């Protein structure tokens, strides 16, 4: 039997502000993910810096934090077989220029920074990121 896996997804401020949240939720469901939990929020600086702590010190960190705090986001806990890799496939490459046709970042991303969506990149980061936004009762099967 194949094991279900969980990942954290974010519909970023650009995509929410541009009215693409509904289309992205449809893509999520069409790709076979179960939405375990979903939350709309407007991150403050401290919350955004904490989430992107691994990028602290990089040249784009300040700009990334500013972008991620500019408006509402939608945070989702997603579940399916091979969820982490599958969600990254549905999102497409970080830079929309390199993203495959039909992916979220190709469809809705404007630049390497304003790229419409986030996804965890490994099981350990998925655990950390899911706990960052959701409590255990939100994530019950
Ligand atoms: P991801 O896992 O595909 O989201 O990519 P990363 O973990 O490398 O980067 C996190 C986020 O930082 C990306 O989704 C972009 O929003 C932003 N980012 C990554 N690389 C760059 C860059 O070179 N310049 C800028 N301005 N933003 C970047």
Coordinates of C-alpha atoms and ligand atoms in Angstrom, one line a residue:
X1 CA 0.0 0.0 0.0
X2 CA 1.3 3.5 -0.8
X3 CA 1.8 5.9 2.1
X4 CA 0.1 9.2 2.1
X5 CA 2.4 12.2 2.7
X6 CA 1.7 15.8 3.8
X7 CA 3.1 19.1 2.6
X8 CA 2.5 22.7 3.3
X9 CA 1.3 24.9 0.5
X10 CA 0.9 28.7 0.4
X11 CA -1.0 30.7 -2.1
X12 CA 1.2 33.8 -2.0
X13 CA 0.0 37.5 -1.7
X14 CA 0.4 38.1 -5.4
X15 CA -1.9 35.3 -6.4
X16 CA -4.5 36.1 -3.7
X17 CA -4.6 39.8 -4.7
X18 CA -4.9 39.0 -8.4
X19 CA -7.9 36.8 -7.8
X20 CA -6.2 33.4 -8.6
X21 CA -6.9 31.7 -5.3
X22 CA -10.0 29.9 -6.7
X23 CA -8.2 28.6 -9.8
X24 CA -5.3 27.4 -7.7
X25 CA -7.6 25.6 -5.3
X26 CA -9.2 23.9 -8.3
X27 CA -5.7 22.8 -9.5
X28 CA -5.0 21.4 -6.0
X29 CA -8.2 19.3 -6.1
X30 CA -7.7 18.2 -9.7
X31 CA -4.2 17.0 -8.8
X32 CA -5.7 14.6 -6.2
X33 CA -4.7 16.4 -3.0
X34 CA -6.9 16.2 0.1
X35 CA -7.1 19.6 1.7
X36 CA -6.6 18.8 5.4
X37 CA -6.6 22.3 6.7
X38 CA -6.8 25.8 5.2
X39 CA -6.2 29.2 6.7
X40 CA -6.3 32.8 5.3
X41 CA -4.0 35.2 7.1
X42 CA -1.9 38.3 6.7
X43 CA 1.6 37.6 7.9
X44 CA 3.5 40.2 10.0
X45 CA 7.2 40.7 9.6
X46 CA 8.1 38.5 12.5
X47 CA 6.0 35.6 11.2
X48 CA 7.4 35.9 7.7
X49 CA 11.0 36.1 8.9
X50 CA 10.5 33.1 11.0
X51 CA 9.0 31.1 8.2
X52 CA 11.9 31.9 5.8
X53 CA 14.6 31.7 8.5
X54 CA 16.7 29.4 6.3
X55 CA 17.0 32.3 3.8
X56 CA 18.1 34.8 6.4
X57 CA 21.3 36.5 5.2
X58 CA 20.6 35.9 1.5
X59 CA 20.5 39.0 -0.8
X60 CA 16.7 38.5 -1.5
X61 CA 15.7 37.9 2.1
X62 CA 14.5 41.5 2.9
X63 CA 12.6 41.7 -0.4
X64 CA 11.0 38.3 0.1
X65 CA 9.8 39.2 3.6
X66 CA 8.3 42.5 2.3
X67 CA 6.5 40.6 -0.5
X68 CA 5.1 37.9 1.8
X69 CA 3.7 40.5 4.2
X70 CA 2.1 42.8 1.6
X71 CA -1.3 41.1 1.7
X72 CA -3.3 38.1 2.6
X73 CA -2.1 34.6 1.9
X74 CA -3.8 31.2 2.0
X75 CA -2.0 28.5 3.9
X76 CA -2.9 24.8 3.2
X77 CA -2.1 21.4 4.6
X78 CA -2.2 19.0 1.7
X79 CA -2.2 15.2 1.7
X80 CA -1.7 12.6 -1.0
X81 CA 0.7 10.0 -2.1
X82 CA 4.1 11.6 -2.7
X83 CA 2.6 15.0 -1.8
X84 CA 5.9 17.0 -1.4
X85 CA 7.3 16.2 -4.9
X86 CA 3.8 16.2 -6.5
X87 CA 3.0 19.6 -5.2
X88 CA 6.4 21.0 -6.4
X89 CA 5.5 19.5 -9.8
X90 CA 2.1 21.2 -9.8
X91 CA 3.7 24.6 -8.8
X92 CA 6.6 24.4 -11.3
X93 CA 10.1 25.8 -11.1
X94 CA 10.9 28.6 -8.7
X95 CA 11.5 31.0 -11.6
X96 CA 8.3 31.2 -13.7
X97 CA 10.5 31.6 -16.8
X98 CA 11.7 28.0 -16.2
X99 CA 8.4 26.6 -15.1
X100 CA 6.6 24.0 -17.3
X101 CA 3.4 24.9 -19.2
X102 CA 0.3 24.6 -17.1
X103 CA 2.1 24.9 -13.8
X104 CA 0.9 27.4 -11.2
X105 CA 4.1 29.5 -11.4
X106 CA 4.0 29.5 -15.2
X107 CA 0.3 30.5 -15.2
X108 CA 0.3 33.0 -12.4
X109 CA 3.9 33.9 -11.4
X110 CA 5.5 37.2 -12.5
X111 CA 9.1 36.8 -11.4
X112 CA 11.4 34.5 -9.4
X113 CA 10.2 36.2 -6.2
X114 CA 6.5 36.9 -7.1
X115 CA 5.9 33.3 -8.0
X116 CA 2.3 32.7 -6.7
X117 CA 2.9 29.6 -4.5
X118 CA 5.1 27.9 -1.9
X119 CA 5.7 24.2 -1.2
X120 CA 7.8 22.4 1.3
X121 CA 10.9 20.8 -0.2
X122 CA 11.5 17.8 2.1
X123 CA 9.8 15.7 4.8
X124 CA 11.6 17.6 7.6
X125 CA 10.7 21.0 6.3
X126 CA 7.1 19.9 5.6
X127 CA 6.8 18.8 9.3
X128 CA 8.3 22.1 10.5
X129 CA 6.2 24.2 8.2
X130 CA 2.9 22.4 8.9
X131 CA 3.5 22.9 12.6
X132 CA 4.4 26.6 12.0
X133 CA 0.9 27.3 10.9
X134 CA -1.4 24.5 12.2
X135 CA -2.0 22.8 15.5
X136 CA -2.3 19.0 15.8
X137 CA -6.1 19.1 16.0
X138 CA -6.2 20.9 12.6
X139 CA -4.2 18.0 11.1
X140 CA -6.1 15.0 12.4
X141 CA -6.9 12.6 9.5
Ligands
LIG1 P1 11.1 27.4 -3.7 O1 11.3 26.3 -2.7 O2 10.9 27.0 -5.1 O3 10.0 28.4 -3.2 O4 12.4 28.3 -3.7 P2 13.5 28.7 -2.6 O5 13.2 28.0 -1.3 O6 14.8 28.7 -3.2 O7 13.1 30.3 -2.3 C1 12.0 30.7 -1.5 C2 11.3 31.8 -2.2 O8 12.2 33.0 -2.2 C3 10.9 31.6 -3.6 O9 9.7 30.9 -3.8 C4 10.9 33.0 -4.1 O10 9.6 33.7 -3.8 C5 12.0 33.7 -3.4 N1 13.3 33.6 -4.2 C6 14.0 32.5 -4.4 N2 15.1 32.9 -5.1 C7 15.1 34.2 -5.3 C8 16.0 35.1 -6.0 O11 17.0 34.8 -6.5 N3 15.6 36.4 -5.9 C9 14.4 36.9 -5.3 N4 14.1 38.2 -5.4 N5 13.6 36.0 -4.7 C10 13.9 34.7 -4.7

